[in-house]
């Protein structure tokens, strides 16, 4: 798929409405970027009708977000876009750090085998948006309306009224809940008189998308004070279609408009690549580091997600990845609340969990920015000393921060978790995203996560004398109001029909599983409880806790 595909001028679809009537929707999502599309698709796949509005009618221009993490790819697998992302994207696990013209050290973000997805792929944001858009068109209960700008918002006790402006005129519609995913300059946030607060860093960076044939490996390369750009830093990433993303630090005094001009950009690229290098400049942008977030992600029946709720500097690939994980956290909770299977208070846990994740991302992003752009002679002296030591001393490498890469948040203190009552030496603790492992399904290679779906799931590790009785009890959970789907994993060579076989022993290792061990996973595939012995009442209590029903009746 080319970025020039005719998504740049999608057919305008204005809202169908009749005079004197007001549409009513369970959920309206505002913003058809990656986060809004992911939220709408997730809801629609779970059976919730959703209306998606966007004030534009085209995909993003330029690479923008390009680094997508293993966790995000696993979420996109459930949205049926992950495979296309990996096929098109440039997979990588290795990064290299340079000080001037010398390599300081390298790191491998996924040194062990037995993972379906790489640590990261590089892929231009317009491809992700294109794949998500195509998926959205396959879902009959997802209504996507372009060129529809939300110009007014009024909250009521049981719904929200939105005023939508289109080229054919304005109209009102109602929604039980609204998801604001309309980006860093969120109009929804402005309409509600809200703001993001935080820190703006006094530095500027140039992004250049360069089309060329080069022999750089598919790795992340970061230079401090390189000879071709002295006193500053440079980041290099390979993208598909022979496009390379280069970030040049410019300093706070740089003129943003002047620095985007070819006469300024081309010499910087030639200094890196060599005077004889042949390349084409595809896209240029200037950005300033910011780490911001709203105080609260939930305001009544309006929930904020992605850049509209929080923003971080690009180094570390935390923006788009965190936004897609917002969507993953929110969709299942909205679905259960709308179905009357969970109280409205479940949505408060979306805000608490993702506010925690935003704080974690902002902390890491702030530390990276302070290291990359020291603002005092003392901090620069410290940074340069760390870089010099890192080549020979492993302890110093832990202090080097060129943008520590995005990792999924562990909701360790979430009220939705059931604390461990049994002894686990390691494994997937409550709050952590479930780790994928290779398994055999009817003798054929498969992966654990693709068996789990988007509902509450119990994973039972077989191999005990009482398996038959325990599994008979477990099957009854499928008939509950909030059903628990059962997945059974058995040790190598001991899988009966319908079981997954832990042929390489990696499930037992990563989950610290012994015969009879039972894990309960939320619909977003985060662990919410685990036991050494299956107890159906304990599982039902954990489901009630994970959906706030326990607190509702407390």
XYZ file of C-alpha atoms in Angstrom:
554
model
C 0.000 0.000 0.000
C 1.334 3.429 -0.922
C 0.820 6.505 1.179
C -0.553 8.125 -1.995
C -3.576 5.821 -2.008
C -6.820 7.745 -2.377
C -7.469 7.897 1.351
C -6.115 11.433 0.952
C -9.530 12.421 -0.430
C -12.028 10.067 1.161
C -15.636 10.365 0.039
C -17.511 12.839 2.217
C -20.247 11.192 4.256
C -22.473 13.708 5.982
C -24.754 12.730 8.803
C -28.174 11.359 7.902
C -30.839 13.045 9.986
C -34.458 14.044 9.753
C -35.877 17.405 10.663
C -37.137 17.452 14.230
C -35.233 14.298 15.302
C -31.970 13.833 17.160
C -29.764 10.817 16.644
C -28.800 8.815 19.729
C -25.659 6.671 19.887
C -24.154 4.523 22.644
C -20.655 5.891 21.943
C -19.333 8.714 19.803
C -15.572 8.804 19.232
C -14.146 12.134 18.114
C -10.944 11.957 16.062
C -10.071 9.359 13.392
C -6.352 9.156 14.056
C -4.771 5.925 15.295
C -6.281 6.187 18.788
C -9.792 7.094 17.683
C -9.829 4.410 15.007
C -8.477 1.782 17.413
C -11.106 2.676 20.027
C -13.956 2.582 17.529
C -12.836 -0.716 15.976
C -12.392 -2.357 19.376
C -15.880 -1.284 20.462
C -17.449 -2.398 17.193
C -15.729 -5.793 17.307
C -17.163 -6.305 20.790
C -20.670 -5.620 19.493
C -21.064 -1.979 20.533
C -22.388 0.354 17.805
C -20.102 3.371 17.519
C -20.052 6.635 15.588
C -16.630 8.044 14.658
C -16.324 11.719 13.707
C -13.359 13.544 12.192
C -13.056 17.136 11.020
C -10.748 16.169 8.145
C -10.991 13.686 5.289
C -7.482 12.336 4.839
C -4.736 10.392 6.527
C -1.729 11.978 8.202
C 1.135 13.339 6.105
C 4.748 12.456 6.903
C 6.085 9.666 9.065
C 5.022 11.151 12.448
C 4.709 8.211 14.860
C 6.850 5.415 13.417
C 7.931 3.084 16.263
C 5.305 0.563 17.313
C 6.057 -1.713 20.245
C 5.500 -5.410 20.723
C 2.590 -4.740 23.089
C 0.917 -2.383 20.617
C 1.322 -4.953 17.838
C -0.377 -7.544 20.056
C -3.310 -5.158 20.522
C -3.423 -4.500 16.774
C -3.479 -8.271 16.208
C -6.851 -8.292 17.981
C -7.991 -5.454 15.715
C -6.917 -7.601 12.730
C -4.226 -5.146 11.623
C -1.123 -6.531 13.338
C -0.052 -8.913 10.595
C -0.193 -6.209 7.928
C 1.822 -3.899 10.181
C 4.593 -6.446 10.649
C 4.629 -7.475 6.977
C 5.056 -3.872 5.833
C 7.117 -2.530 8.739
C 10.830 -2.760 9.459
C 11.318 -5.041 12.484
C 14.123 -4.303 14.912
C 15.335 -5.248 18.371
C 18.826 -3.683 18.488
C 19.853 -0.113 19.261
C 23.298 1.484 19.197
C 24.582 4.519 21.088
C 27.443 6.626 19.736
C 29.465 9.327 21.456
C 31.016 11.520 18.779
C 32.224 8.979 16.194
C 32.679 6.037 18.569
C 30.139 3.348 19.451
C 29.588 3.351 23.206
C 27.460 0.230 23.460
C 24.511 -1.608 21.921
C 21.406 -3.170 23.433
C 18.905 -5.843 22.452
C 15.311 -5.170 23.504
C 14.204 -8.763 22.901
C 17.196 -11.042 23.526
C 15.170 -14.219 24.135
C 13.358 -16.319 21.547
C 9.757 -17.514 21.711
C 7.956 -14.256 20.895
C 5.625 -13.823 17.950
C 6.222 -10.102 17.545
C 9.499 -8.156 17.485
C 10.377 -5.594 20.126
C 9.497 -2.831 17.656
C 8.640 -2.174 14.059
C 9.154 1.085 12.195
C 6.233 2.060 9.996
C 4.973 5.444 8.892
C 1.826 6.541 10.720
C -0.156 6.899 7.499
C 0.139 3.147 6.926
C -1.275 2.389 10.379
C -4.124 4.825 9.789
C -4.774 3.278 6.380
C -4.927 -0.264 7.737
C -7.202 0.815 10.587
C -9.433 2.723 8.198
C -9.795 -0.317 5.952
C -10.648 -2.460 8.962
C -13.238 0.083 10.108
C -15.005 -0.192 6.744
C -15.510 -3.928 7.304
C -17.570 -3.368 10.475
C -21.246 -2.717 9.883
C -21.807 -1.237 13.352
C -19.065 1.412 12.925
C -20.228 4.629 11.241
C -17.295 6.847 10.167
C -18.163 10.408 9.134
C -15.485 12.647 7.657
C -15.526 16.446 7.630
C -17.643 16.490 10.775
C -16.402 19.020 13.325
C -17.748 19.001 16.870
C -18.601 22.642 17.534
C -20.650 22.298 20.713
C -20.959 19.991 23.703
C -23.475 19.878 26.538
C -23.473 17.207 29.250
C -26.743 15.953 30.718
C -27.486 13.417 33.446
C -27.816 10.489 31.055
C -26.175 11.626 27.840
C -24.070 14.197 25.993
C -25.399 16.436 23.209
C -22.922 17.260 20.471
C -23.350 19.902 17.787
C -21.652 18.753 14.593
C -20.782 21.086 11.736
C -20.456 19.698 8.195
C -20.175 21.276 4.716
C -23.927 20.626 4.396
C -24.819 22.338 7.652
C -24.913 21.676 11.378
C -26.936 19.157 13.353
C -27.180 17.820 16.903
C -26.739 14.267 18.066
C -26.685 12.520 21.432
C -24.306 9.985 22.902
C -24.367 8.048 26.134
C -20.574 8.393 26.237
C -18.039 10.362 24.205
C -14.393 9.453 23.662
C -12.243 12.487 22.824
C -9.292 11.275 20.753
C -8.775 14.421 18.716
C -5.063 14.969 19.288
C -2.722 17.314 21.082
C -4.645 20.428 20.017
C -7.900 18.847 21.150
C -10.928 20.934 20.247
C -12.956 18.786 22.641
C -10.688 19.808 25.483
C -11.115 23.479 24.530
C -14.903 23.182 24.283
C -14.971 21.932 27.866
C -12.602 24.624 29.129
C -9.945 22.054 30.047
C -6.202 22.040 29.489
C -3.106 19.886 29.575
C -0.405 20.998 31.967
C 3.237 20.146 32.234
C 6.645 21.121 30.957
C 7.858 22.547 27.672
C 11.573 21.967 27.078
C 13.638 24.759 25.555
C 14.921 22.840 22.557
C 13.887 22.149 18.986
C 14.378 19.155 16.721
C 14.162 18.733 12.988
C 12.525 15.594 11.549
C 13.485 14.711 7.996
C 12.046 11.802 5.993
C 14.712 10.959 3.409
C 14.243 8.491 0.555
C 17.509 6.777 -0.334
C 19.291 3.477 -0.714
C 21.694 2.996 2.187
C 23.509 0.164 3.912
C 22.659 1.137 7.480
C 21.195 -1.885 9.321
C 17.620 -2.038 10.586
C 18.574 -0.735 14.014
C 18.065 2.370 16.116
C 21.192 4.554 15.957
C 21.609 7.528 18.287
C 24.596 9.904 18.271
C 25.645 12.328 20.985
C 27.840 15.175 19.653
C 28.632 13.520 16.287
C 31.303 15.101 14.059
C 28.692 15.682 11.327
C 26.423 17.642 13.744
C 28.732 18.830 16.559
C 27.397 19.761 19.959
C 23.950 18.268 19.270
C 22.330 14.825 18.904
C 20.993 12.817 15.954
C 18.658 9.809 15.707
C 18.389 7.509 12.684
C 15.627 4.987 11.935
C 14.927 2.930 8.838
C 11.356 2.873 7.491
C 9.723 0.946 4.654
C 9.944 2.089 1.017
C 13.628 3.064 1.393
C 12.637 6.002 3.577
C 14.856 6.925 6.524
C 13.791 9.049 9.467
C 16.512 11.414 10.751
C 16.032 13.639 13.814
C 18.511 16.514 14.252
C 18.724 18.464 17.493
C 18.780 22.192 16.659
C 18.763 24.074 19.935
C 16.211 26.527 21.282
C 17.450 29.519 19.272
C 16.818 27.843 15.907
C 14.244 29.550 13.690
C 11.566 26.873 13.020
C 10.524 28.241 9.625
C 14.042 28.831 8.377
C 15.233 25.379 9.482
C 12.549 23.658 7.389
C 13.861 25.173 4.165
C 15.807 22.829 1.857
C 18.893 25.059 1.908
C 19.153 24.375 5.664
C 18.042 20.738 5.675
C 20.060 19.311 2.780
C 23.528 20.231 4.130
C 22.719 18.531 7.447
C 21.750 15.323 5.642
C 24.835 15.426 3.388
C 27.047 15.865 6.438
C 25.654 12.583 7.785
C 25.511 10.612 4.536
C 28.435 12.091 2.588
C 28.657 14.720 -0.127
C 28.085 12.205 -2.910
C 24.990 10.638 -1.380
C 21.879 10.579 -3.559
C 18.576 11.063 -1.796
C 15.180 12.744 -1.988
C 13.636 14.805 0.788
C 10.068 13.592 1.416
C 8.888 15.489 4.489
C 10.268 17.915 7.041
C 8.900 19.072 10.379
C 10.125 20.928 13.464
C 9.019 19.957 16.937
C 9.538 21.134 20.495
C 9.728 18.719 23.413
C 6.670 18.814 25.650
C 5.543 16.575 28.492
C 1.931 17.381 29.324
C -1.218 15.767 30.591
C -4.726 16.600 31.711
C -5.329 16.439 35.438
C -8.124 13.926 34.858
C -8.881 11.788 31.809
C -12.572 11.445 32.688
C -15.000 14.357 32.845
C -18.506 13.031 33.349
C -19.516 11.168 30.226
C -16.536 12.386 28.213
C -13.335 10.334 28.341
C -10.067 11.584 26.873
C -7.553 9.273 25.188
C -4.262 9.572 23.321
C -2.635 12.946 22.693
C -5.776 14.803 23.729
C -5.175 13.458 27.261
C -1.378 13.359 27.419
C 1.692 14.221 25.376
C 5.357 13.276 25.579
C 8.498 14.068 23.610
C 9.094 11.670 20.690
C 12.251 9.955 21.951
C 11.179 6.665 23.510
C 8.205 6.000 21.189
C 5.697 6.549 23.981
C 3.051 8.690 22.282
C 1.202 6.496 19.789
C 1.939 3.300 21.724
C 0.452 4.760 24.889
C -2.563 6.031 22.948
C -3.354 2.627 21.443
C -3.045 1.159 24.945
C -5.527 3.801 26.173
C -7.990 2.503 23.601
C -7.347 -1.084 24.665
C -8.054 -0.225 28.294
C -11.195 1.784 27.609
C -13.157 -0.204 25.022
C -13.997 -3.287 27.103
C -15.003 -1.165 30.077
C -17.345 0.963 27.980
C -18.880 -2.157 26.485
C -19.659 -3.723 29.874
C -21.099 -0.476 31.249
C -23.306 0.033 28.195
C -24.544 -3.560 28.440
C -25.494 -3.006 32.079
C -23.017 -5.670 33.200
C -20.804 -3.260 35.158
C -21.450 0.008 37.017
C -20.467 3.368 35.610
C -17.667 3.506 38.192
C -15.707 0.994 36.084
C -14.910 3.912 33.771
C -13.182 5.691 36.644
C -10.619 2.896 36.598
C -9.828 3.718 32.966
C -8.844 7.190 34.103
C -6.844 5.986 37.112
C -4.955 3.258 35.239
C -4.127 5.364 32.215
C -3.263 8.450 34.268
C -0.754 6.230 36.058
C 0.579 5.067 32.682
C 0.835 8.676 31.476
C 2.794 9.674 34.571
C 5.149 6.762 33.982
C 5.669 7.791 30.354
C 6.150 11.452 31.238
C 8.719 10.563 33.895
C 10.735 8.464 31.449
C 10.383 11.028 28.680
C 11.442 13.886 30.963
C 14.531 12.009 32.119
C 15.475 11.228 28.516
C 15.010 14.829 27.466
C 17.102 16.122 30.366
C 19.904 13.725 29.399
C 19.751 14.481 25.669
C 19.507 18.246 26.125
C 21.366 19.200 29.331
C 20.543 22.765 30.358
C 23.519 23.564 32.558
C 27.281 23.125 32.464
C 27.112 20.708 35.384
C 24.470 18.472 33.798
C 26.391 18.433 30.512
C 29.584 17.501 32.368
C 27.744 14.625 34.053
C 26.275 13.415 30.759
C 29.590 13.506 28.930
C 31.301 11.621 31.764
C 28.600 8.948 31.702
C 29.037 8.512 27.947
C 32.792 8.150 28.275
C 32.474 5.565 31.039
C 29.704 3.596 29.306
C 32.041 2.142 26.701
C 33.987 0.157 29.299
C 31.799 0.031 32.409
C 28.352 -1.626 32.387
C 27.142 0.353 35.433
C 27.388 3.591 33.416
C 25.256 2.185 30.579
C 22.245 2.163 32.893
C 22.630 5.926 33.217
C 22.713 6.633 29.479
C 19.278 7.796 28.338
C 18.759 8.444 24.642
C 15.047 7.823 25.042
C 14.313 4.596 26.891
C 11.893 2.710 24.721
C 8.209 2.271 25.466
C 7.181 -0.637 27.656
C 3.591 -1.513 28.629
C 2.399 -0.311 31.997
C 1.805 -2.811 34.767
C -1.309 -1.799 36.726
C 0.157 -3.255 39.877
C -1.908 -1.155 42.279
C -5.170 -1.244 40.323
C -8.333 -1.752 42.376
C -9.384 -4.276 39.721
C -6.660 -6.742 40.733
C -7.161 -9.587 43.169
C -3.964 -9.700 45.255
C -1.957 -12.906 45.252
C -2.883 -15.291 48.060
C -0.586 -18.046 46.817
C 3.174 -18.073 46.417
C 4.533 -17.258 42.965
C 8.262 -16.869 42.515
C 7.886 -15.023 39.204
C 5.432 -15.071 36.321
C 2.782 -12.632 35.226
C 1.748 -10.767 38.368
C -1.695 -9.125 38.611
C -1.778 -5.939 36.560
C 0.762 -7.090 33.975
C -0.062 -7.700 30.312
C -0.099 -11.396 29.473
C 3.079 -12.600 27.834
C 2.803 -14.442 24.544
C 4.324 -17.911 24.227
C 4.516 -20.462 21.414
C 2.153 -23.428 21.784
C 0.911 -26.321 19.691
C -2.758 -26.427 18.748
C -3.748 -29.877 17.517
C -0.084 -30.443 16.745
C 0.315 -27.256 14.723
C 2.375 -24.224 15.823
C 0.311 -21.404 17.294
C 0.575 -18.554 19.806
C -1.118 -18.180 23.166
C -2.434 -14.623 22.775
C -4.262 -15.364 19.553
C -6.363 -17.903 21.502
C -7.561 -15.402 24.122
C -9.903 -12.974 22.359
C -11.377 -9.890 24.038
C -13.404 -11.252 26.943
C -12.547 -12.489 30.406
C -10.426 -15.589 29.932
C -9.208 -18.244 32.328
C -5.991 -20.113 31.570
C -5.746 -23.475 33.329
C -2.438 -25.333 33.388
C -3.199 -29.052 33.219
C -1.202 -32.029 34.375
C -2.761 -32.766 37.768
C -4.725 -35.790 38.917
C -7.921 -33.748 39.384
C -7.893 -31.980 35.993
C -11.166 -33.518 34.859
C -13.102 -32.356 37.918
C -11.551 -28.876 37.874
C -12.218 -28.369 34.189
C -15.828 -29.498 34.596
C -16.274 -26.794 37.241
C -14.502 -24.240 35.085
C -16.771 -24.792 32.106
C -19.711 -23.539 34.171
C -18.125 -20.077 34.239
C -18.994 -19.685 30.556
C -22.668 -19.401 31.531
C -22.240 -16.488 33.943
C -23.589 -12.985 33.195
C -19.999 -12.001 32.522
C -18.709 -15.229 31.003
C -15.201 -16.526 31.458
C -13.836 -18.314 28.432
C -11.547 -21.256 29.221
C -8.175 -21.964 27.645
C -6.302 -25.063 28.801
C -2.536 -25.417 28.430
C -0.879 -28.782 29.069
C 2.785 -29.768 29.488
C 4.630 -31.147 26.486
C 3.304 -34.507 25.371
C 0.274 -34.415 27.702
C -2.267 -32.350 25.753
C -5.680 -33.928 25.209
C -8.130 -32.817 22.519
C -8.971 -29.116 22.811
C -5.861 -28.287 24.852
C -2.864 -26.203 23.869
C 0.490 -27.907 24.301
C 3.335 -26.089 26.031
C 5.787 -27.871 23.750
C 8.800 -25.687 24.638
C 7.936 -25.264 28.313
C 7.821 -21.480 27.963
C 4.323 -21.110 29.415
C 5.368 -22.948 32.565
C 8.480 -20.769 32.751
C 6.994 -17.343 32.023
C 3.852 -17.903 34.086
C 5.532 -19.885 36.876
C 2.861 -22.514 36.244
C 2.546 -25.878 37.947
C -0.312 -28.375 37.400
C -3.545 -26.729 38.569
C -2.320 -23.118 38.234
C -5.090 -20.786 37.041
C -4.753 -17.281 35.591
C -7.677 -14.884 35.066
C -7.201 -12.315 32.303
C -9.232 -9.190 31.633
C -10.573 -8.530 28.108
C -7.516 -6.333 27.433
C -5.345 -9.373 28.298
C -3.957 -7.907 31.520
C -3.756 -10.415 34.369
C -6.197 -9.596 37.165
C -5.811 -12.704 39.372
C -3.934 -16.000 39.674
C -4.027 -19.025 41.939
C -2.189 -22.292 42.432
C -5.493 -24.177 42.636
C -8.686 -23.469 40.710
C -11.654 -22.353 42.826
C -14.763 -21.281 40.853
C -16.022 -18.979 43.601
C -12.655 -17.239 43.830
C -12.766 -16.678 40.073
C -16.285 -15.241 40.242
C -15.233 -12.945 43.070
C -12.239 -11.799 41.003
C -14.470 -11.064 37.988
C -16.761 -9.025 40.242
C -13.761 -7.106 41.544
C -12.376 -6.567 38.034
C -15.683 -5.047 36.910
C -16.311 -2.961 40.064
C -19.407 -5.016 40.902
C -17.836 -6.079 44.175
C -17.546 -2.410 45.163
C -21.060 -1.646 43.913
C -22.598 -4.112 46.357
C -20.107 -3.618 49.181
